């Protein structure tokens, strides 16, 4: 056994030397790979910050989009309300003209028709009209012309011409 020891020691020393030489010869490659890892980690951090900024911008754009959508809805409702109000007034004028002609021809008006005529007449003559009477006017006109008003259908030229002919014939 003592004989094998002198034979093994040079082998172990040779193997250790080869291992040390191999490790030292690979050190530049290891250093290069470590530097590459550091560079990639910096790039990852830069990309992460860029993604966070893009996400922030996306959230801001979503808020702006929602705000503009709400504003557009409000404007559409406001415009629809103005259009609806204008239609109510036009159809009210139509009813007023028809009732004026009917009265001129001696026809007796029903209670609601007479109240409408009197309130509308007061309104166009700049006389004070109560809120209750204004609500009555609106309800009266909308009840008679609901389809046209709800669907924002204005009086056409034929309707207006027939009113003119009605007045001329009275």
PDB file of N, CA, C and O in Angstrom, residues 86-143:
ATOM      1  N   UNK A  86     -87.606  72.079 -29.196  1.00  0.00           N
ATOM      2  CA  UNK A  86     -87.998  72.800 -30.409  1.00  0.00           C
ATOM      3  C   UNK A  86     -89.165  72.094 -31.104  1.00  0.00           C
ATOM      4  O   UNK A  86     -90.106  72.753 -31.576  1.00  0.00           O
ATOM      5  N   UNK A  87     -89.120  70.770 -31.157  1.00  0.00           N
ATOM      6  CA  UNK A  87     -90.218  70.021 -31.772  1.00  0.00           C
ATOM      7  C   UNK A  87     -91.515  70.199 -30.987  1.00  0.00           C
ATOM      8  O   UNK A  87     -92.590  70.354 -31.587  1.00  0.00           O
ATOM      9  N   UNK A  88     -91.412  70.170 -29.662  1.00  0.00           N
ATOM     10  CA  UNK A  88     -92.606  70.382 -28.841  1.00  0.00           C
ATOM     11  C   UNK A  88     -93.213  71.738 -29.154  1.00  0.00           C
ATOM     12  O   UNK A  88     -94.430  71.863 -29.325  1.00  0.00           O
ATOM     13  N   UNK A  89     -92.364  72.744 -29.275  1.00  0.00           N
ATOM     14  CA  UNK A  89     -92.852  74.085 -29.588  1.00  0.00           C
ATOM     15  C   UNK A  89     -93.501  74.130 -30.974  1.00  0.00           C
ATOM     16  O   UNK A  89     -94.587  74.707 -31.150  1.00  0.00           O
ATOM     17  N   UNK A  90     -92.866  73.505 -31.967  1.00  0.00           N
ATOM     18  CA  UNK A  90     -93.432  73.514 -33.322  1.00  0.00           C
ATOM     19  C   UNK A  90     -94.776  72.779 -33.381  1.00  0.00           C
ATOM     20  O   UNK A  90     -95.725  73.274 -34.010  1.00  0.00           O
ATOM     21  N   UNK A  91     -94.844  71.620 -32.749  1.00  0.00           N
ATOM     22  CA  UNK A  91     -96.112  70.891 -32.758  1.00  0.00           C
ATOM     23  C   UNK A  91     -97.168  71.629 -31.919  1.00  0.00           C
ATOM     24  O   UNK A  91     -98.361  71.571 -32.225  1.00  0.00           O
ATOM     25  N   UNK A  92     -96.727  72.322 -30.880  1.00  0.00           N
ATOM     26  CA  UNK A  92     -97.652  73.154 -30.100  1.00  0.00           C
ATOM     27  C   UNK A  92     -98.206  74.285 -30.955  1.00  0.00           C
ATOM     28  O   UNK A  92     -99.402  74.601 -30.894  1.00  0.00           O
ATOM     29  N   UNK A  93     -97.340  74.897 -31.746  1.00  0.00           N
ATOM     30  CA  UNK A  93     -97.780  75.958 -32.654  1.00  0.00           C
ATOM     31  C   UNK A  93     -98.794  75.413 -33.660  1.00  0.00           C
ATOM     32  O   UNK A  93     -99.819  76.052 -33.946  1.00  0.00           O
ATOM     33  N   UNK A  94     -98.530  74.218 -34.149  1.00  0.00           N
ATOM     34  CA  UNK A  94     -99.455  73.581 -35.086  1.00  0.00           C
ATOM     35  C   UNK A  94    -100.842  73.397 -34.435  1.00  0.00           C
ATOM     36  O   UNK A  94    -101.871  73.741 -35.027  1.00  0.00           O
ATOM     37  N   UNK A  95    -100.838  72.846 -33.199  1.00  0.00           N
ATOM     38  CA  UNK A  95    -102.106  72.646 -32.493  1.00  0.00           C
ATOM     39  C   UNK A  95    -102.803  73.977 -32.243  1.00  0.00           C
ATOM     40  O   UNK A  95    -104.026  74.086 -32.379  1.00  0.00           O
ATOM     41  N   UNK A  96    -102.031  74.992 -31.880  1.00  0.00           N
ATOM     42  CA  UNK A  96    -102.598  76.319 -31.609  1.00  0.00           C
ATOM     43  C   UNK A  96    -103.271  76.890 -32.867  1.00  0.00           C
ATOM     44  O   UNK A  96    -104.388  77.401 -32.803  1.00  0.00           O
ATOM     45  N   UNK A  97    -102.600  76.764 -34.014  1.00  0.00           N
ATOM     46  CA  UNK A  97    -103.169  77.269 -35.269  1.00  0.00           C
ATOM     47  C   UNK A  97    -104.445  76.507 -35.606  1.00  0.00           C
ATOM     48  O   UNK A  97    -105.467  77.114 -35.978  1.00  0.00           O
ATOM     49  N   UNK A  98    -104.395  75.179 -35.449  1.00  0.00           N
ATOM     50  CA  UNK A  98    -105.596  74.381 -35.754  1.00  0.00           C
ATOM     51  C   UNK A  98    -106.762  74.759 -34.842  1.00  0.00           C
ATOM     52  O   UNK A  98    -107.911  74.874 -35.298  1.00  0.00           O
ATOM     53  N   UNK A  99    -106.481  74.991 -33.548  1.00  0.00           N
ATOM     54  CA  UNK A  99    -107.549  75.382 -32.622  1.00  0.00           C
ATOM     55  C   UNK A  99    -108.033  76.801 -32.887  1.00  0.00           C
ATOM     56  O   UNK A  99    -109.228  77.101 -32.720  1.00  0.00           O
ATOM     57  N   UNK A 100    -107.139  77.683 -33.311  1.00  0.00           N
ATOM     58  CA  UNK A 100    -107.537  79.058 -33.658  1.00  0.00           C
ATOM     59  C   UNK A 100    -108.507  79.040 -34.834  1.00  0.00           C
ATOM     60  O   UNK A 100    -109.550  79.725 -34.813  1.00  0.00           O
ATOM     61  N   UNK A 101    -108.174  78.249 -35.838  1.00  0.00           N
ATOM     62  CA  UNK A 101    -109.059  78.129 -37.007  1.00  0.00           C
ATOM     63  C   UNK A 101    -110.386  77.495 -36.597  1.00  0.00           C
ATOM     64  O   UNK A 101    -111.465  77.941 -37.023  1.00  0.00           O
ATOM     65  N   UNK A 102    -110.341  76.463 -35.755  1.00  0.00           N
ATOM     66  CA  UNK A 102    -111.576  75.799 -35.307  1.00  0.00           C
ATOM     67  C   UNK A 102    -112.463  76.787 -34.562  1.00  0.00           C
ATOM     68  O   UNK A 102    -113.685  76.816 -34.771  1.00  0.00           O
ATOM     69  N   UNK A 103    -111.861  77.609 -33.689  1.00  0.00           N
ATOM     70  CA  UNK A 103    -112.655  78.612 -32.965  1.00  0.00           C
ATOM     71  C   UNK A 103    -113.235  79.645 -33.919  1.00  0.00           C
ATOM     72  O   UNK A 103    -114.380  80.066 -33.764  1.00  0.00           O
ATOM     73  N   UNK A 104    -112.433  80.057 -34.897  1.00  0.00           N
ATOM     74  CA  UNK A 104    -112.904  81.053 -35.867  1.00  0.00           C
ATOM     75  C   UNK A 104    -114.085  80.521 -36.664  1.00  0.00           C
ATOM     76  O   UNK A 104    -114.945  81.292 -37.090  1.00  0.00           O
ATOM     77  N   UNK A 105    -114.152  79.230 -36.810  1.00  0.00           N
ATOM     78  CA  UNK A 105    -115.264  78.614 -37.548  1.00  0.00           C
ATOM     79  C   UNK A 105    -116.447  78.308 -36.631  1.00  0.00           C
ATOM     80  O   UNK A 105    -117.413  77.687 -37.044  1.00  0.00           O
ATOM     81  N   UNK A 106    -116.328  78.698 -35.359  1.00  0.00           N
ATOM     82  CA  UNK A 106    -117.435  78.548 -34.430  1.00  0.00           C
ATOM     83  C   UNK A 106    -117.486  77.214 -33.727  1.00  0.00           C
ATOM     84  O   UNK A 106    -118.491  76.895 -33.068  1.00  0.00           O
ATOM     85  N   UNK A 107    -116.453  76.422 -33.823  1.00  0.00           N
ATOM     86  CA  UNK A 107    -116.439  75.118 -33.170  1.00  0.00           C
ATOM     87  C   UNK A 107    -116.156  75.319 -31.681  1.00  0.00           C
ATOM     88  O   UNK A 107    -115.325  76.120 -31.291  1.00  0.00           O
ATOM     89  N   UNK A 108    -116.868  74.573 -30.830  1.00  0.00           N
ATOM     90  CA  UNK A 108    -116.644  74.631 -29.386  1.00  0.00           C
ATOM     91  C   UNK A 108    -115.489  73.694 -29.041  1.00  0.00           C
ATOM     92  O   UNK A 108    -115.481  72.532 -29.458  1.00  0.00           O
ATOM     93  N   UNK A 109    -114.542  74.203 -28.260  1.00  0.00           N
ATOM     94  CA  UNK A 109    -113.364  73.409 -27.901  1.00  0.00           C
ATOM     95  C   UNK A 109    -113.623  72.618 -26.626  1.00  0.00           C
ATOM     96  O   UNK A 109    -114.313  73.079 -25.725  1.00  0.00           O
ATOM     97  N   UNK A 110    -113.030  71.415 -26.543  1.00  0.00           N
ATOM     98  CA  UNK A 110    -113.110  70.604 -25.325  1.00  0.00           C
ATOM     99  C   UNK A 110    -112.306  71.305 -24.235  1.00  0.00           C
ATOM    100  O   UNK A 110    -111.497  72.195 -24.503  1.00  0.00           O
ATOM    101  N   UNK A 111    -112.496  70.865 -22.989  1.00  0.00           N
ATOM    102  CA  UNK A 111    -111.839  71.521 -21.846  1.00  0.00           C
ATOM    103  C   UNK A 111    -110.324  71.586 -21.998  1.00  0.00           C
ATOM    104  O   UNK A 111    -109.717  72.640 -21.837  1.00  0.00           O
ATOM    105  N   UNK A 112    -109.668  70.435 -22.283  1.00  0.00           N
ATOM    106  CA  UNK A 112    -108.206  70.420 -22.430  1.00  0.00           C
ATOM    107  C   UNK A 112    -107.763  71.271 -23.612  1.00  0.00           C
ATOM    108  O   UNK A 112    -106.748  71.973 -23.530  1.00  0.00           O
ATOM    109  N   UNK A 113    -108.504  71.199 -24.723  1.00  0.00           N
ATOM    110  CA  UNK A 113    -108.159  72.012 -25.891  1.00  0.00           C
ATOM    111  C   UNK A 113    -108.269  73.500 -25.567  1.00  0.00           C
ATOM    112  O   UNK A 113    -107.404  74.291 -25.950  1.00  0.00           O
ATOM    113  N   UNK A 114    -109.329  73.884 -24.841  1.00  0.00           N
ATOM    114  CA  UNK A 114    -109.527  75.282 -24.478  1.00  0.00           C
ATOM    115  C   UNK A 114    -108.423  75.745 -23.517  1.00  0.00           C
ATOM    116  O   UNK A 114    -107.883  76.848 -23.670  1.00  0.00           O
ATOM    117  N   UNK A 115    -108.091  74.901 -22.541  1.00  0.00           N
ATOM    118  CA  UNK A 115    -107.016  75.283 -21.606  1.00  0.00           C
ATOM    119  C   UNK A 115    -105.697  75.434 -22.366  1.00  0.00           C
ATOM    120  O   UNK A 115    -104.960  76.390 -22.153  1.00  0.00           O
ATOM    121  N   UNK A 116    -105.398  74.480 -23.258  1.00  0.00           N
ATOM    122  CA  UNK A 116    -104.185  74.581 -24.065  1.00  0.00           C
ATOM    123  C   UNK A 116    -104.175  75.886 -24.856  1.00  0.00           C
ATOM    124  O   UNK A 116    -103.190  76.626 -24.864  1.00  0.00           O
ATOM    125  N   UNK A 117    -105.288  76.170 -25.530  1.00  0.00           N
ATOM    126  CA  UNK A 117    -105.381  77.377 -26.351  1.00  0.00           C
ATOM    127  C   UNK A 117    -105.120  78.628 -25.511  1.00  0.00           C
ATOM    128  O   UNK A 117    -104.347  79.498 -25.901  1.00  0.00           O
ATOM    129  N   UNK A 118    -105.760  78.720 -24.346  1.00  0.00           N
ATOM    130  CA  UNK A 118    -105.614  79.906 -23.494  1.00  0.00           C
ATOM    131  C   UNK A 118    -104.190  80.056 -22.950  1.00  0.00           C
ATOM    132  O   UNK A 118    -103.622  81.156 -22.940  1.00  0.00           O
ATOM    133  N   UNK A 119    -103.600  78.967 -22.504  1.00  0.00           N
ATOM    134  CA  UNK A 119    -102.231  79.022 -21.944  1.00  0.00           C
ATOM    135  C   UNK A 119    -101.225  79.336 -23.055  1.00  0.00           C
ATOM    136  O   UNK A 119    -100.341  80.175 -22.880  1.00  0.00           O
ATOM    137  N   UNK A 120    -101.367  78.696 -24.197  1.00  0.00           N
ATOM    138  CA  UNK A 120    -100.437  78.945 -25.310  1.00  0.00           C
ATOM    139  C   UNK A 120    -100.586  80.376 -25.800  1.00  0.00           C
ATOM    140  O   UNK A 120     -99.593  81.044 -26.098  1.00  0.00           O
ATOM    141  N   UNK A 121    -101.813  80.857 -25.849  1.00  0.00           N
ATOM    142  CA  UNK A 121    -102.081  82.239 -26.267  1.00  0.00           C
ATOM    143  C   UNK A 121    -101.418  83.222 -25.295  1.00  0.00           C
ATOM    144  O   UNK A 121    -100.808  84.208 -25.722  1.00  0.00           O
ATOM    145  N   UNK A 122    -101.538  82.952 -24.004  1.00  0.00           N
ATOM    146  CA  UNK A 122    -100.899  83.811 -23.001  1.00  0.00           C
ATOM    147  C   UNK A 122     -99.380  83.779 -23.173  1.00  0.00           C
ATOM    148  O   UNK A 122     -98.706  84.819 -23.099  1.00  0.00           O
ATOM    149  N   UNK A 123     -98.834  82.611 -23.436  1.00  0.00           N
ATOM    150  CA  UNK A 123     -97.386  82.469 -23.579  1.00  0.00           C
ATOM    151  C   UNK A 123     -96.867  83.249 -24.780  1.00  0.00           C
ATOM    152  O   UNK A 123     -95.873  83.968 -24.675  1.00  0.00           O
ATOM    153  N   UNK A 124     -97.543  83.146 -25.921  1.00  0.00           N
ATOM    154  CA  UNK A 124     -97.043  83.851 -27.115  1.00  0.00           C
ATOM    155  C   UNK A 124     -97.285  85.357 -27.030  1.00  0.00           C
ATOM    156  O   UNK A 124     -96.666  86.120 -27.758  1.00  0.00           O
ATOM    157  N   UNK A 125     -98.156  85.777 -26.113  1.00  0.00           N
ATOM    158  CA  UNK A 125     -98.391  87.209 -25.900  1.00  0.00           C
ATOM    159  C   UNK A 125     -97.594  87.743 -24.705  1.00  0.00           C
ATOM    160  O   UNK A 125     -97.914  88.797 -24.162  1.00  0.00           O
ATOM    161  N   UNK A 126     -96.568  86.998 -24.308  1.00  0.00           N
ATOM    162  CA  UNK A 126     -95.658  87.393 -23.222  1.00  0.00           C
ATOM    163  C   UNK A 126     -96.365  87.662 -21.903  1.00  0.00           C
ATOM    164  O   UNK A 126     -95.934  88.510 -21.115  1.00  0.00           O
ATOM    165  N   UNK A 127     -97.426  86.953 -21.653  1.00  0.00           N
ATOM    166  CA  UNK A 127     -98.097  87.047 -20.362  1.00  0.00           C
ATOM    167  C   UNK A 127     -97.531  85.971 -19.444  1.00  0.00           C
ATOM    168  O   UNK A 127     -97.066  84.935 -19.918  1.00  0.00           O
ATOM    169  N   UNK A 128     -97.554  86.219 -18.147  1.00  0.00           N
ATOM    170  CA  UNK A 128     -96.989  85.204 -17.232  1.00  0.00           C
ATOM    171  C   UNK A 128     -97.773  83.891 -17.297  1.00  0.00           C
ATOM    172  O   UNK A 128     -98.999  83.893 -17.382  1.00  0.00           O
ATOM    173  N   UNK A 129     -97.018  82.793 -17.277  1.00  0.00           N
ATOM    174  CA  UNK A 129     -97.602  81.453 -17.328  1.00  0.00           C
ATOM    175  C   UNK A 129     -97.003  80.664 -16.167  1.00  0.00           C
ATOM    176  O   UNK A 129     -95.784  80.629 -15.994  1.00  0.00           O
ATOM    177  N   UNK A 130     -97.857  80.044 -15.378  1.00  0.00           N
ATOM    178  CA  UNK A 130     -97.379  79.288 -14.215  1.00  0.00           C
ATOM    179  C   UNK A 130     -96.629  78.035 -14.660  1.00  0.00           C
ATOM    180  O   UNK A 130     -96.801  77.551 -15.779  1.00  0.00           O
ATOM    181  N   UNK A 131     -95.824  77.510 -13.754  1.00  0.00           N
ATOM    182  CA  UNK A 131     -95.096  76.266 -14.043  1.00  0.00           C
ATOM    183  C   UNK A 131     -96.065  75.118 -14.288  1.00  0.00           C
ATOM    184  O   UNK A 131     -95.815  74.243 -15.122  1.00  0.00           O
ATOM    185  N   UNK A 132     -97.170  75.124 -13.565  1.00  0.00           N
ATOM    186  CA  UNK A 132     -98.184  74.080 -13.750  1.00  0.00           C
ATOM    187  C   UNK A 132     -98.762  74.153 -15.166  1.00  0.00           C
ATOM    188  O   UNK A 132     -98.951  73.120 -15.822  1.00  0.00           O
ATOM    189  N   UNK A 133     -99.031  75.376 -15.651  1.00  0.00           N
ATOM    190  CA  UNK A 133     -99.561  75.538 -17.004  1.00  0.00           C
ATOM    191  C   UNK A 133     -98.516  75.157 -18.062  1.00  0.00           C
ATOM    192  O   UNK A 133     -98.855  74.568 -19.095  1.00  0.00           O
ATOM    193  N   UNK A 134     -97.254  75.471 -17.793  1.00  0.00           N
ATOM    194  CA  UNK A 134     -96.195  75.072 -18.730  1.00  0.00           C
ATOM    195  C   UNK A 134     -96.109  73.548 -18.806  1.00  0.00           C
ATOM    196  O   UNK A 134     -95.955  72.989 -19.897  1.00  0.00           O
ATOM    197  N   UNK A 135     -96.203  72.890 -17.668  1.00  0.00           N
ATOM    198  CA  UNK A 135     -96.177  71.424 -17.639  1.00  0.00           C
ATOM    199  C   UNK A 135     -97.386  70.865 -18.394  1.00  0.00           C
ATOM    200  O   UNK A 135     -97.269  69.872 -19.125  1.00  0.00           O
ATOM    201  N   UNK A 136     -98.546  71.522 -18.226  1.00  0.00           N
ATOM    202  CA  UNK A 136     -99.750  71.092 -18.947  1.00  0.00           C
ATOM    203  C   UNK A 136     -99.528  71.210 -20.455  1.00  0.00           C
ATOM    204  O   UNK A 136     -99.881  70.290 -21.209  1.00  0.00           O
ATOM    205  N   UNK A 137     -98.950  72.336 -20.895  1.00  0.00           N
ATOM    206  CA  UNK A 137     -98.688  72.520 -22.330  1.00  0.00           C
ATOM    207  C   UNK A 137     -97.822  71.387 -22.870  1.00  0.00           C
ATOM    208  O   UNK A 137     -98.139  70.788 -23.899  1.00  0.00           O
ATOM    209  N   UNK A 138     -96.744  71.122 -22.167  1.00  0.00           N
ATOM    210  CA  UNK A 138     -95.816  70.077 -22.609  1.00  0.00           C
ATOM    211  C   UNK A 138     -96.531  68.723 -22.671  1.00  0.00           C
ATOM    212  O   UNK A 138     -96.432  68.004 -23.675  1.00  0.00           O
ATOM    213  N   UNK A 139     -97.252  68.382 -21.612  1.00  0.00           N
ATOM    214  CA  UNK A 139     -97.955  67.088 -21.572  1.00  0.00           C
ATOM    215  C   UNK A 139     -98.996  66.999 -22.687  1.00  0.00           C
ATOM    216  O   UNK A 139     -99.140  65.954 -23.329  1.00  0.00           O
ATOM    217  N   UNK A 140     -99.719  68.077 -22.913  1.00  0.00           N
ATOM    218  CA  UNK A 140    -100.756  68.123 -23.950  1.00  0.00           C
ATOM    219  C   UNK A 140    -100.147  67.867 -25.334  1.00  0.00           C
ATOM    220  O   UNK A 140    -100.625  67.022 -26.097  1.00  0.00           O
ATOM    221  N   UNK A 141     -99.066  68.589 -25.623  1.00  0.00           N
ATOM    222  CA  UNK A 141     -98.440  68.481 -26.951  1.00  0.00           C
ATOM    223  C   UNK A 141     -97.803  67.109 -27.135  1.00  0.00           C
ATOM    224  O   UNK A 141     -97.991  66.463 -28.174  1.00  0.00           O
ATOM    225  N   UNK A 142     -97.073  66.659 -26.125  1.00  0.00           N
ATOM    226  CA  UNK A 142     -96.394  65.358 -26.235  1.00  0.00           C
ATOM    227  C   UNK A 142     -97.417  64.234 -26.367  1.00  0.00           C
ATOM    228  O   UNK A 142     -97.205  63.287 -27.142  1.00  0.00           O
ATOM    229  N   UNK A 143     -98.519  64.332 -25.670  1.00  0.00           N
ATOM    230  CA  UNK A 143     -99.549  63.291 -25.769  1.00  0.00           C
ATOM    231  C   UNK A 143    -100.108  63.214 -27.188  1.00  0.00           C
ATOM    232  O   UNK A 143    -100.380  62.118 -27.692  1.00  0.00           O
TER     233      UNK A 143
END
